[in-house]
Coordinates of C-alpha atoms in Angstrom, one line a residue:
Chain A
M763 CA -33.2 -40.9 10.2
F764 CA -30.4 -41.4 7.3
E765 CA -32.2 -40.5 4.4
L766 CA -29.9 -41.8 0.8
K767 CA -30.2 -40.1 -2.7
N768 CA -28.6 -41.6 -5.5
V769 CA -25.6 -41.6 -3.6
I770 CA -22.4 -43.2 -5.6
P771 CA -19.1 -43.3 -4.9
F772 CA -16.4 -41.2 -7.4
P773 CA -14.6 -44.3 -7.9
L774 CA -17.4 -46.6 -8.2
I775 CA -19.4 -44.6 -11.1
E776 CA -17.4 -46.3 -14.0
K777 CA -17.8 -49.7 -12.5
K778 CA -19.6 -52.8 -13.7
G779 CA -21.5 -54.1 -11.7
V780 CA -23.0 -51.4 -9.2
E781 CA -26.1 -51.7 -10.4
K782 CA -27.0 -54.7 -8.7
S783 CA -26.2 -53.0 -5.5
N784 CA -28.8 -52.3 -3.0
I785 CA -27.5 -49.1 -2.2
W786 CA -25.3 -47.0 -4.6
N787 CA -27.3 -44.9 -6.8
K788 CA -30.6 -45.8 -4.9
Q789 CA -33.1 -44.1 -3.2
L790 CA -32.7 -45.6 1.1
L791 CA -34.5 -44.5 4.2
F792 CA -33.6 -45.4 7.5
D793 CA -35.7 -45.2 9.8
N794 CA -34.8 -44.4 13.5
G795 CA -34.0 -47.6 15.8
E796 CA -33.4 -49.6 12.7
R797 CA -30.8 -52.4 12.7
I798 CA -29.3 -52.8 9.2
K799 CA -26.9 -55.1 8.3
I800 CA -24.5 -54.6 4.9
T801 CA -23.2 -57.5 3.7
A802 CA -20.5 -56.9 0.9
P803 CA -17.4 -58.6 0.0
S804 CA -13.9 -56.7 0.4
G805 CA -13.4 -53.5 -2.3
T806 CA -17.2 -53.1 -2.6
G807 CA -17.2 -50.0 -0.5
K808 CA -18.6 -50.5 3.1
T809 CA -16.0 -48.3 4.7
T810 CA -16.8 -45.8 2.5
L811 CA -20.2 -46.2 2.9
I812 CA -19.5 -45.9 6.2
H813 CA -17.3 -42.6 5.8
Q814 CA -19.6 -41.2 4.0
L815 CA -22.7 -41.2 6.4
Y816 CA -20.2 -40.4 9.3
G817 CA -19.4 -37.2 7.2
L818 CA -15.7 -38.0 6.7
R819 CA -15.9 -38.4 2.6
K820 CA -17.5 -36.2 0.6
D821 CA -16.2 -37.5 -2.7
F822 CA -19.2 -38.8 -3.9
N823 CA -22.2 -37.9 -6.2
G824 CA -26.0 -37.9 -4.9
S825 CA -26.7 -36.8 -1.1
I826 CA -27.0 -38.0 2.4
F827 CA -29.5 -36.6 4.6
F828 CA -29.4 -37.2 8.9
D829 CA -32.3 -35.9 10.1
G830 CA -33.5 -33.6 6.9
I831 CA -30.1 -32.0 6.7
E832 CA -27.5 -33.0 4.1
I833 CA -24.2 -33.7 5.5
K834 CA -22.1 -32.4 3.4
Q835 CA -23.4 -29.2 3.8
L836 CA -23.0 -29.4 7.5
S837 CA -20.6 -26.6 9.4
S838 CA -17.2 -27.9 11.7
H839 CA -19.0 -27.6 14.6
Q840 CA -22.6 -29.2 13.4
I841 CA -20.7 -32.7 12.7
A842 CA -18.9 -32.1 15.8
I843 CA -22.3 -31.7 17.8
Q844 CA -23.6 -35.1 16.1
R845 CA -21.1 -36.7 16.2
Q846 CA -20.5 -36.6 20.1
N847 CA -24.1 -36.6 20.8
L848 CA -26.0 -38.6 17.7
V849 CA -23.7 -41.1 15.7
G850 CA -21.2 -43.4 17.7
I851 CA -18.8 -45.4 15.5
V852 CA -16.8 -48.1 15.2
F853 CA -13.7 -47.9 13.1
Q854 CA -12.6 -50.6 10.6
D855 CA -9.1 -49.5 11.3
L856 CA -9.7 -48.8 15.3
R857 CA -8.3 -45.2 15.4
L858 CA -6.9 -45.2 19.0
F859 CA -4.8 -43.0 20.6
N860 CA -1.6 -45.2 20.5
Q861 CA 0.2 -42.6 23.5
L862 CA -3.1 -42.9 26.0
T863 CA -3.5 -46.4 27.8
A864 CA -7.3 -48.1 27.0
R865 CA -9.3 -46.5 29.4
E866 CA -8.4 -42.6 28.7
N867 CA -9.3 -43.6 24.6
I868 CA -12.6 -44.2 26.2
E869 CA -12.7 -41.7 28.8
L870 CA -11.9 -39.8 26.0
K871 CA -15.0 -40.1 24.1
R872 CA -16.8 -39.7 27.5
V873 CA -16.0 -36.3 28.4
L874 CA -15.9 -34.5 25.3
Q875 CA -20.3 -34.3 25.3
T876 CA -22.0 -33.7 28.6
P877 CA -21.2 -37.4 29.9
Y878 CA -24.2 -40.0 28.9
Y879 CA -22.2 -42.9 31.7
D880 CA -20.2 -41.9 35.0
S881 CA -17.3 -43.4 34.1
S882 CA -17.1 -46.0 36.7
K883 CA -19.1 -47.2 33.6
I884 CA -16.1 -48.3 31.1
E885 CA -15.0 -50.1 34.4
E886 CA -18.1 -52.4 34.2
M887 CA -17.7 -52.5 30.2
A888 CA -14.6 -53.9 29.7
Q889 CA -15.9 -56.6 32.8
L890 CA -18.4 -57.4 30.4
L891 CA -16.3 -57.5 27.2
G892 CA -13.2 -59.4 29.2
I893 CA -10.9 -56.5 29.0
D894 CA -10.9 -55.0 32.3
H895 CA -7.0 -56.1 32.7
I896 CA -5.9 -53.6 29.9
L897 CA -7.4 -50.9 30.9
D898 CA -4.1 -48.9 32.3
Q899 CA -2.4 -50.4 29.2
P900 CA -1.1 -47.8 26.3
A901 CA -3.7 -48.9 23.3
S902 CA -0.5 -49.9 21.7
S903 CA 0.4 -52.6 22.9
C904 CA -2.8 -54.0 23.4
S905 CA -3.5 -56.5 20.9
Y906 CA -5.7 -56.1 17.8
G907 CA -8.5 -57.9 19.4
E908 CA -8.3 -55.8 22.4
Q909 CA -7.9 -52.5 20.5
Q910 CA -11.3 -53.8 19.1
R911 CA -13.4 -54.3 22.5
I912 CA -11.8 -51.1 23.4
C913 CA -12.8 -49.5 20.1
I914 CA -16.6 -50.6 20.4
I915 CA -16.7 -49.7 24.5
R916 CA -15.3 -46.6 23.1
A917 CA -18.4 -45.8 20.9
L918 CA -21.0 -46.9 23.8
I919 CA -20.1 -44.8 26.3
Q920 CA -21.3 -41.8 24.9
P921 CA -24.7 -40.4 23.7
F922 CA -26.1 -41.9 20.2
K923 CA -29.2 -42.4 17.9
W924 CA -27.7 -44.4 15.7
L925 CA -24.4 -46.4 16.1
L926 CA -22.2 -47.3 12.6
M927 CA -19.7 -50.4 13.1
D928 CA -17.5 -51.5 10.2
E929 CA -16.9 -54.9 10.5
P930 CA -16.2 -54.3 15.0
F931 CA -16.1 -58.0 14.9
S932 CA -13.1 -58.9 12.2
H933 CA -10.7 -60.4 14.7
L934 CA -12.8 -62.0 17.7
D935 CA -13.4 -65.4 18.4
N936 CA -16.7 -66.3 18.5
K937 CA -16.9 -66.2 22.8
N938 CA -16.2 -62.3 22.7
K939 CA -17.7 -61.4 19.5
Q940 CA -21.4 -62.9 21.1
L941 CA -20.2 -60.5 24.7
A942 CA -19.8 -57.5 22.5
I943 CA -23.1 -58.1 20.4
E944 CA -24.7 -59.0 23.6
L945 CA -23.6 -55.5 25.0
I946 CA -24.5 -53.5 21.5
S947 CA -28.2 -54.6 22.2
N948 CA -28.7 -53.9 25.2
E949 CA -26.9 -50.0 24.9
C950 CA -28.7 -49.1 21.6
N951 CA -32.0 -50.4 23.4
K952 CA -31.3 -48.4 26.0
R953 CA -31.2 -45.8 23.8
N954 CA -33.9 -46.8 21.4
A955 CA -31.0 -46.0 19.1
G956 CA -30.4 -48.4 15.2
F957 CA -27.1 -49.4 13.9
I958 CA -26.1 -49.7 10.9
L959 CA -23.1 -52.7 10.4
T960 CA -21.2 -53.6 8.1
D961 CA -19.4 -57.1 7.4
L962 CA -18.4 -59.5 4.7
D963 CA -20.8 -62.1 4.7
D964 CA -24.1 -62.5 6.1
D965 CA -24.5 -63.2 9.8
L966 CA -27.2 -64.0 12.6
Y967 CA -25.7 -61.5 15.3
F968 CA -28.6 -59.4 15.6
T969 CA -32.1 -59.0 14.8
Y970 CA -31.5 -57.0 11.5
S971 CA -34.5 -55.3 10.5
R972 CA -32.7 -55.2 6.7
I973 CA -29.9 -57.0 4.8
L974 CA -28.6 -54.9 2.2
Y975 CA -26.2 -56.1 -0.3
L976 CA -23.9 -53.4 -1.5
Chain B
M299 CA -8.2 -28.3 34.2
S300 CA -11.5 -30.2 33.2
E301 CA -11.0 -34.6 32.4
L302 CA -10.9 -33.2 28.2
N303 CA -8.2 -30.8 28.9
K304 CA -5.8 -33.4 31.0
L305 CA -6.3 -35.7 28.3
L306 CA -5.9 -33.3 25.4
N307 CA -2.3 -32.4 27.1
K308 CA -1.5 -35.4 26.6
L309 CA -2.2 -35.5 23.2
I310 CA -0.6 -31.8 22.3
R311 CA 2.4 -31.2 23.5
D312 CA 4.4 -28.2 22.0
N313 CA 7.8 -29.7 20.9
A314 CA 9.2 -26.0 19.4
G315 CA 12.0 -26.5 22.5
K316 CA 11.7 -24.9 25.8
A317 CA 15.2 -22.5 25.0
K318 CA 14.2 -21.1 22.1
L319 CA 10.5 -20.7 23.4
F320 CA 11.6 -18.9 26.5
T321 CA 14.1 -16.4 23.8
A322 CA 11.0 -14.9 21.9
M323 CA 9.5 -15.1 25.4
V324 CA 12.0 -12.4 26.2
G325 CA 12.3 -10.8 22.6
L326 CA 8.6 -10.1 23.2
T327 CA 8.5 -8.9 26.4
I328 CA 10.9 -6.3 25.8
A329 CA 9.2 -5.2 22.2
I330 CA 5.8 -4.9 24.7
L331 CA 7.9 -3.3 27.6
L332 CA 9.0 -0.5 24.4
L333 CA 5.5 -0.1 23.1
L334 CA 4.8 0.8 26.4
I335 CA 7.5 3.0 27.5
S336 CA 7.6 5.2 24.5
V337 CA 3.3 5.6 25.1
Q338 CA 4.3 6.6 28.8
L339 CA 7.1 8.6 28.3
Q340 CA 4.4 10.3 25.5
L341 CA 2.5 10.6 28.1
N342 CA 4.9 12.6 30.9
F343 CA 5.8 14.8 28.4
N344 CA 2.2 16.2 28.4
E345 CA 1.6 16.0 31.5
L346 CA 4.8 18.4 32.1
L347 CA 3.2 20.9 29.5
N348 CA 0.2 21.2 30.8
S349 CA 0.2 20.6 34.2
K350 CA -0.8 23.2 36.9
N351 CA 1.0 21.7 39.2
N352 CA 5.0 22.0 37.7
K353 CA 6.0 25.4 39.0
D354 CA 8.1 25.6 35.9
S355 CA 4.7 25.4 33.9
I356 CA 5.9 25.7 30.5
A357 CA 2.5 27.5 28.9
N358 CA 3.2 30.9 28.7
F359 CA 2.8 34.3 27.6
L360 CA 5.3 35.2 23.8
I361 CA 6.0 38.7 22.9
I362 CA 6.6 38.7 18.9
N363 CA 7.7 41.8 17.0
K364 CA 9.5 41.4 13.6
E365 CA 13.9 40.9 13.5
I366 CA 15.5 44.0 13.5
T367 CA 17.6 43.7 10.5
D368 CA 19.5 46.2 8.3
A369 CA 16.3 45.2 5.8
S370 CA 13.5 45.7 8.6
L371 CA 14.8 49.0 10.2
G372 CA 12.3 51.3 10.2
N373 CA 9.6 48.9 8.9
T374 CA 8.9 46.9 11.8
Q375 CA 4.9 47.4 11.9
L376 CA 3.4 44.0 11.8
D377 CA 0.2 44.2 9.1
D378 CA -3.2 42.9 9.3
S379 CA -2.6 39.9 7.1
I380 CA 0.5 38.6 9.6
I381 CA -2.1 39.3 12.4
N382 CA -4.3 37.0 11.0
Q383 CA -1.8 34.1 9.8
I384 CA -0.4 34.2 13.5
K385 CA -4.6 34.0 14.9
G386 CA -4.6 31.3 13.0
Q387 CA -1.8 28.7 14.4
S388 CA -3.2 26.0 16.2
F389 CA -0.5 26.4 18.5
V390 CA -1.9 29.9 19.7
E391 CA -4.8 30.3 21.6
S392 CA -5.2 33.9 22.2
V393 CA -3.4 36.8 20.2
G394 CA -2.9 40.4 21.7
L395 CA -1.8 43.8 20.3
L396 CA 0.3 45.9 21.8
S397 CA -0.2 49.5 21.2
P398 CA 2.8 52.0 21.8
S399 CA 2.1 55.8 23.1
R400 CA 2.7 58.0 20.1
F401 CA 2.6 61.0 22.2
K402 CA 5.8 62.1 24.4
A403 CA 5.7 62.0 28.0
S404 CA 8.0 62.4 31.0
I405 CA 7.2 61.8 34.3
E406 CA 9.0 63.6 37.7
S407 CA 9.3 63.1 40.7
N408 CA 7.0 65.4 43.6
S409 CA 9.1 65.1 46.2
S410 CA 12.0 67.6 46.3
Q411 CA 13.6 65.1 49.1
F412 CA 13.8 62.4 46.0
P413 CA 13.9 64.1 42.9
F414 CA 14.0 62.5 39.3
Y415 CA 12.8 62.9 36.5
T416 CA 12.9 61.1 32.8
D417 CA 11.1 60.7 29.3
I418 CA 9.2 58.2 28.9
S419 CA 6.7 56.1 26.5
F420 CA 4.1 53.6 27.5
E421 CA 2.5 50.4 25.9
T422 CA -0.7 49.2 26.5
V423 CA -2.2 45.7 26.1
P424 CA -5.8 43.9 26.9
S425 CA -6.2 43.5 30.6
A426 CA -6.3 39.7 29.6
F427 CA -2.8 39.4 29.1
I428 CA -1.5 41.2 32.1
D429 CA -0.1 38.8 35.4
L430 CA -1.5 41.1 37.6
Q431 CA -5.4 40.6 39.3
Q432 CA -6.0 44.8 39.0
T433 CA -9.5 45.7 39.7
N434 CA -8.9 49.3 38.9
W435 CA -6.8 49.1 35.9
T436 CA -9.1 52.0 34.1
W437 CA -8.6 55.3 33.9
N438 CA -11.1 58.5 32.5
E439 CA -9.9 61.8 33.1
Q440 CA -11.4 62.4 36.3
S441 CA -9.0 59.4 38.2
P442 CA -7.3 60.8 40.9
Y443 CA -4.1 59.0 39.3
V444 CA -3.2 56.9 36.0
P445 CA -2.4 53.5 37.0
I446 CA 1.1 52.0 35.6
I447 CA 2.8 48.9 35.3
I448 CA 6.3 48.7 35.5
P449 CA 8.7 45.4 34.9
T450 CA 9.8 43.9 37.7
L451 CA 13.3 44.3 35.5
F452 CA 13.0 47.5 36.3
L453 CA 12.8 47.6 40.3
D454 CA 15.6 44.8 40.0
F455 CA 17.9 47.1 37.9
Y456 CA 17.0 50.3 40.2
N457 CA 18.0 48.4 43.8
F458 CA 21.2 46.4 42.6
Q459 CA 22.6 48.6 40.2
F460 CA 21.2 52.4 40.4
S461 CA 20.8 52.7 43.9
L462 CA 24.2 51.1 44.9
S463 CA 26.4 53.5 42.4
Q464 CA 24.2 56.7 43.1
N465 CA 24.3 56.1 46.6
L466 CA 20.4 55.9 46.8
P467 CA 18.5 54.0 50.0
Q468 CA 17.0 50.4 48.0
I469 CA 13.4 50.5 47.8
T470 CA 10.6 47.8 48.4
P471 CA 7.7 47.4 45.9
A472 CA 5.4 48.3 48.7
I473 CA 6.8 51.7 49.0
V474 CA 7.2 52.1 45.2
K475 CA 3.1 51.7 44.8
M476 CA 2.9 54.4 48.3
V477 CA 4.8 57.1 46.1
L478 CA 2.8 59.4 43.5
F479 CA 4.9 60.7 40.5
K480 CA 4.1 63.7 37.9
V481 CA 2.8 62.4 34.2
T482 CA 3.6 64.6 31.8
V483 CA 1.9 64.2 28.3
Y484 CA 2.2 66.7 25.4
G485 CA 2.1 66.8 22.1
K486 CA 0.3 68.3 19.4
N487 CA -2.0 70.3 21.6
G488 CA 0.2 71.7 24.1
S489 CA 0.8 69.2 27.2
R490 CA -1.7 67.9 30.5
S491 CA -0.2 66.7 33.6
F492 CA -1.4 64.0 36.1
N493 CA -0.8 62.1 38.9
G494 CA 0.9 58.5 38.5
K495 CA 0.8 55.5 40.1
I496 CA 2.8 52.2 40.1
V497 CA 0.3 49.4 40.7
G498 CA 2.1 46.4 40.1
F499 CA 4.9 44.6 39.0
S500 CA 5.4 42.2 35.6
D501 CA 7.6 39.6 34.7
R502 CA 5.7 38.9 31.7
I503 CA 6.2 42.2 29.6
A504 CA 9.0 44.1 29.2
S505 CA 7.3 47.5 28.8
M506 CA 5.7 50.3 31.1
L507 CA 1.9 49.3 30.5
V508 CA -0.9 52.2 31.1
P509 CA -4.6 51.4 30.7
P510 CA -6.1 51.2 27.2
E511 CA -8.2 54.1 28.4
F512 CA -5.4 56.8 28.9
M513 CA -3.2 54.8 25.5
N514 CA -6.0 56.2 23.1
W515 CA -6.9 60.2 25.0
G516 CA -3.4 60.2 24.7
N517 CA -3.1 59.5 21.4
N518 CA -5.8 61.1 19.8
L519 CA -4.7 64.2 21.4
F520 CA -1.2 64.3 21.6
A521 CA -0.5 62.5 18.4
A522 CA 1.6 63.4 15.4
D523 CA 0.0 60.9 13.2
T524 CA -3.8 59.1 13.4
K525 CA -2.4 55.6 12.4
N526 CA -2.6 53.1 14.7
Q527 CA 0.4 50.7 14.1
V528 CA 0.9 47.7 15.9
S529 CA 4.9 46.6 16.2
R530 CA 5.0 43.8 19.0
L531 CA 1.8 41.1 19.5
I532 CA 1.4 39.2 23.1
I533 CA 0.5 35.5 22.3
K534 CA -0.8 33.1 25.0
T535 CA 0.1 29.6 24.0
K536 CA 0.2 26.3 26.0
D537 CA 3.5 25.2 24.8
P538 CA 6.6 27.7 23.6
S539 CA 8.8 25.2 22.8
N540 CA 6.8 23.5 20.1
P541 CA 8.6 23.4 17.3
N542 CA 5.7 24.5 14.7
L543 CA 5.6 28.0 16.6
T544 CA 9.5 28.1 16.2
K545 CA 9.7 26.9 12.1
F546 CA 6.6 29.5 11.9
L547 CA 8.6 32.9 13.8
K548 CA 11.6 31.6 11.3
Q549 CA 9.9 31.4 8.1
H550 CA 8.2 34.8 8.8
Q551 CA 11.2 36.7 10.3
L552 CA 9.7 37.1 13.7
T553 CA 11.3 37.1 17.2
T554 CA 10.4 36.9 20.5
D555 CA 12.3 35.6 24.1
T556 CA 14.3 32.8 23.0
D557 CA 15.1 31.5 26.4
K558 CA 11.3 30.3 26.3
T559 CA 11.9 28.8 22.9
R560 CA 15.0 27.2 22.9
F561 CA 13.2 24.2 25.0
S562 CA 11.8 23.3 21.7
K563 CA 15.2 22.1 20.7
Y564 CA 14.9 20.0 23.7
R565 CA 11.7 19.0 22.9
K566 CA 12.3 18.0 18.9
V567 CA 15.0 15.3 20.4
V568 CA 13.1 14.0 23.3
D569 CA 10.1 13.9 20.5
T570 CA 12.6 11.9 17.9
V571 CA 13.9 9.4 20.8
V572 CA 10.3 8.9 21.7
K573 CA 9.0 8.0 18.5
L574 CA 12.0 5.4 17.4
I575 CA 11.7 3.8 21.1
G576 CA 7.7 3.8 19.2
V577 CA 8.8 2.4 16.2
A578 CA 11.2 0.1 17.7
G579 CA 8.9 -1.8 19.8
F580 CA 6.1 -2.0 17.2
I581 CA 8.6 -3.6 14.9
L582 CA 9.6 -5.9 17.4
F583 CA 6.4 -6.9 18.6
I584 CA 5.3 -7.9 14.8
F585 CA 8.5 -10.0 14.8
S586 CA 7.5 -11.4 18.2
I587 CA 4.2 -12.3 17.3
F588 CA 5.0 -13.7 14.1
I589 CA 7.8 -16.2 15.8
F590 CA 4.8 -16.9 18.5
T591 CA 2.3 -17.9 15.8
L592 CA 5.3 -20.1 14.6
F593 CA 5.7 -21.7 17.4
I594 CA 1.6 -22.5 17.4
Q595 CA 2.1 -23.2 13.9
I596 CA 4.4 -25.8 14.8
T597 CA 3.2 -27.4 17.6
I598 CA -0.2 -28.1 15.9
A599 CA 2.0 -29.3 12.8
N600 CA 3.6 -31.7 15.4
C601 CA 0.7 -33.3 16.5
K602 CA -1.8 -33.1 13.2
E603 CA -2.4 -36.7 13.3
E604 CA -3.3 -36.0 16.9
I605 CA -5.8 -33.4 15.7
S606 CA -7.2 -34.5 13.1
L607 CA -8.3 -37.9 14.8
L608 CA -9.8 -35.6 17.5
I609 CA -11.7 -34.0 14.8
V610 CA -13.0 -37.3 13.2
L611 CA -14.0 -38.4 17.4
G612 CA -15.9 -35.1 16.9
I613 CA -14.0 -32.5 19.1
S614 CA -15.8 -29.6 18.2
P615 CA -13.5 -26.1 16.6
N616 CA -14.6 -24.7 20.0
Q617 CA -13.3 -26.6 22.3
L618 CA -10.3 -27.4 20.8
R619 CA -9.5 -23.5 20.5
K620 CA -10.2 -22.9 23.7
F621 CA -7.5 -25.7 24.5
L622 CA -5.0 -24.3 22.0
M623 CA -5.7 -20.6 23.1
G624 CA -5.4 -21.7 26.7
R625 CA -2.7 -23.8 26.1
F626 CA -0.3 -20.1 24.7
F627 CA -2.7 -17.3 25.3
P628 CA -2.1 -17.1 29.7
I629 CA 1.9 -17.1 28.3
Y630 CA 1.3 -14.0 26.2
C631 CA -1.4 -12.2 29.3
W632 CA 2.0 -12.8 31.8
L633 CA 4.3 -11.4 29.4
V634 CA 2.1 -7.8 29.2
L635 CA 1.5 -7.9 33.0
I636 CA 5.0 -7.9 33.7
A637 CA 6.4 -5.5 31.2
T638 CA 3.3 -3.5 32.4
I639 CA 4.8 -3.8 36.2
I640 CA 7.9 -3.3 34.6
V641 CA 7.1 0.0 33.4
M642 CA 5.3 1.0 36.5
I643 CA 8.7 0.5 38.7
L644 CA 10.4 2.6 35.8
Q645 CA 7.5 5.6 36.2
Y646 CA 8.0 5.3 40.2
L647 CA 11.3 5.8 40.0
L648 CA 11.2 8.7 37.3
H649 CA 8.7 10.3 39.0
I650 CA 11.3 10.2 42.0
N651 CA 14.5 10.8 40.2
L652 CA 12.3 14.4 38.6
A653 CA 10.7 15.6 42.0
K654 CA 14.2 16.1 43.2
Q655 CA 14.9 18.6 40.7
L656 CA 11.0 20.0 41.2
V657 CA 9.8 18.8 38.2
M658 CA 6.5 17.3 39.0
I659 CA 5.0 13.6 37.2
S660 CA 2.8 11.4 38.0
P661 CA 4.2 8.5 40.4
F662 CA 1.6 6.2 38.6
I663 CA 1.6 5.4 34.8
D664 CA -1.3 6.6 33.4
P665 CA -4.6 5.4 32.1
I666 CA -3.8 5.2 28.7
T667 CA -0.7 3.1 29.1
L668 CA -2.7 0.4 30.7
G669 CA -5.2 0.6 28.1
S670 CA -2.3 0.1 25.7
A671 CA -1.4 -2.6 27.4
L672 CA -4.8 -4.3 27.0
M673 CA -4.5 -2.9 23.2
V674 CA -1.7 -5.3 23.0
I675 CA -3.4 -8.4 24.9
L676 CA -6.3 -8.2 22.0
V677 CA -4.1 -7.9 19.3
I678 CA -2.3 -11.3 20.5
W679 CA -5.4 -12.9 21.1
W680 CA -6.9 -12.1 17.6
A681 CA -3.8 -13.5 16.3
N682 CA -3.4 -16.4 18.3
K683 CA -7.0 -17.1 17.5
S684 CA -7.1 -16.6 13.6
T685 CA -3.9 -18.9 13.3
I686 CA -5.5 -21.9 15.8
Q687 CA -8.4 -21.3 12.7
K688 CA -6.1 -21.4 10.3
A689 CA -4.1 -24.7 11.1
V690 CA -6.2 -26.5 13.1
Y691 CA -9.1 -26.1 9.6
P692 CA -6.8 -25.4 6.6
K693 CA -9.8 -25.9 4.3
N694 CA -12.4 -26.3 6.7
A695 CA -11.9 -30.0 6.7
H696 CA -13.8 -32.1 9.1

């Protein structure tokens, strides 16, 4: 579970209106299996929060604990183990290796730890999301929407207890969004995993256990 | 290769250039080669000094006395302080005092067919320093004869010069040992005669040697003075070519068989050359390590973005280090292996060449040289590991 204690990013300390946030400078507990939606307009720190939870950013006051251990204190090795087995992520800016094919980008995350799924699962998920035909293309030649779906499959191919998603459907049409939501929901159910999803607006993509405004 | 490594190979490529890499590899091989050669040469040299297989073993005995100069005339005795100094030197294994006879003596033939007479003097030395295994190297007044050891040179002198010039027959050592002759000792208490017999020939000490008991008896009874002076020493040393020995003798105006110590000059040259090779190898080795460290750093810098994304996705420091080590370390191991094989071949060729001159060195390289090769690998491993660690995680970044 995630526990946030008075977390506030350095750039937001002096900013007006921060006190209205449900998250910044508050005490929060995200229980395992919870499905949390974080809604906020641009520039209020959604991506910053996701990166803090993932251990990428340390420029904030307060503390974030994951399963009782403060994330800032984790060693390189511990944080790697956490990213391999406990926390999956869909970045807003995707972060794919352009020189690898779509399949290789997903495969890399599959074999980084003891594989959770067989490699055939990549094909299966790609079919579900309608991108099986581009699996062997370099990621750089795929459209943004296709890349977004590659990122979703990359996050789902690994074992996790929590899935962090930063505006994961921003470039998907409604039909593809629905397919992705179903797949994510199923994969979380299989693992009894929770997720934290950020987006600009309110939505009913999932049945959320909590909706927080940043 | 694992699936992960296949993918990492696609992501992390070395762009430093094949020609440069090859040149650096050649440089490192030469460096390792020089290092190993200097170690092996030193070991070969030690083997030559200490081995029992060499017929021409250098371990030896040296007779030491003061240099005879105008200044030292009549003052050639060695006092206790210099004897103790010699005993304390690291190159000296043991020291024996050569005691000269201080009584007059003569030997003459008992046979009228083979007459000879000569005045003579004796020396004695502790039996440990005699190069003959003598069971009867002792004497008392009831002994049937006085055992005497003479230098082999004396017999050679007789057989190849004297007998020819005097028209006398040549004689073999066996015959000499059968001849009994008369030894007369005289001095302040009159004279005494005994039978004498040559019991052996020595290559080591150029003196007529008698057992210490005979010497003590003669000196007590017939010597004009009672002062027991030492003017020569015999030392046992592993290495007469030790430059320290030559230096010590020179400092104290002592002298010895220069033929035996002459080797020390060559030894100094060899030592210097071997050390120079070692130092050159070492410097080249350090440079090569730096160059290879640069290659690793360049590769990591070229792939900085890929590596940081890999870390973001969750590659562990161990996985990354293992992969990068796997990329570079086997190259080093191959180079060390090649250098070691070259040293093995050179050693074998040296063995064959020297064997023709009856100088025996091992055809195989020494375990210490192999150990040095392993040490080189360990140093490279450590340098690689710390370079990778610093380049990938400069500030413990996640």
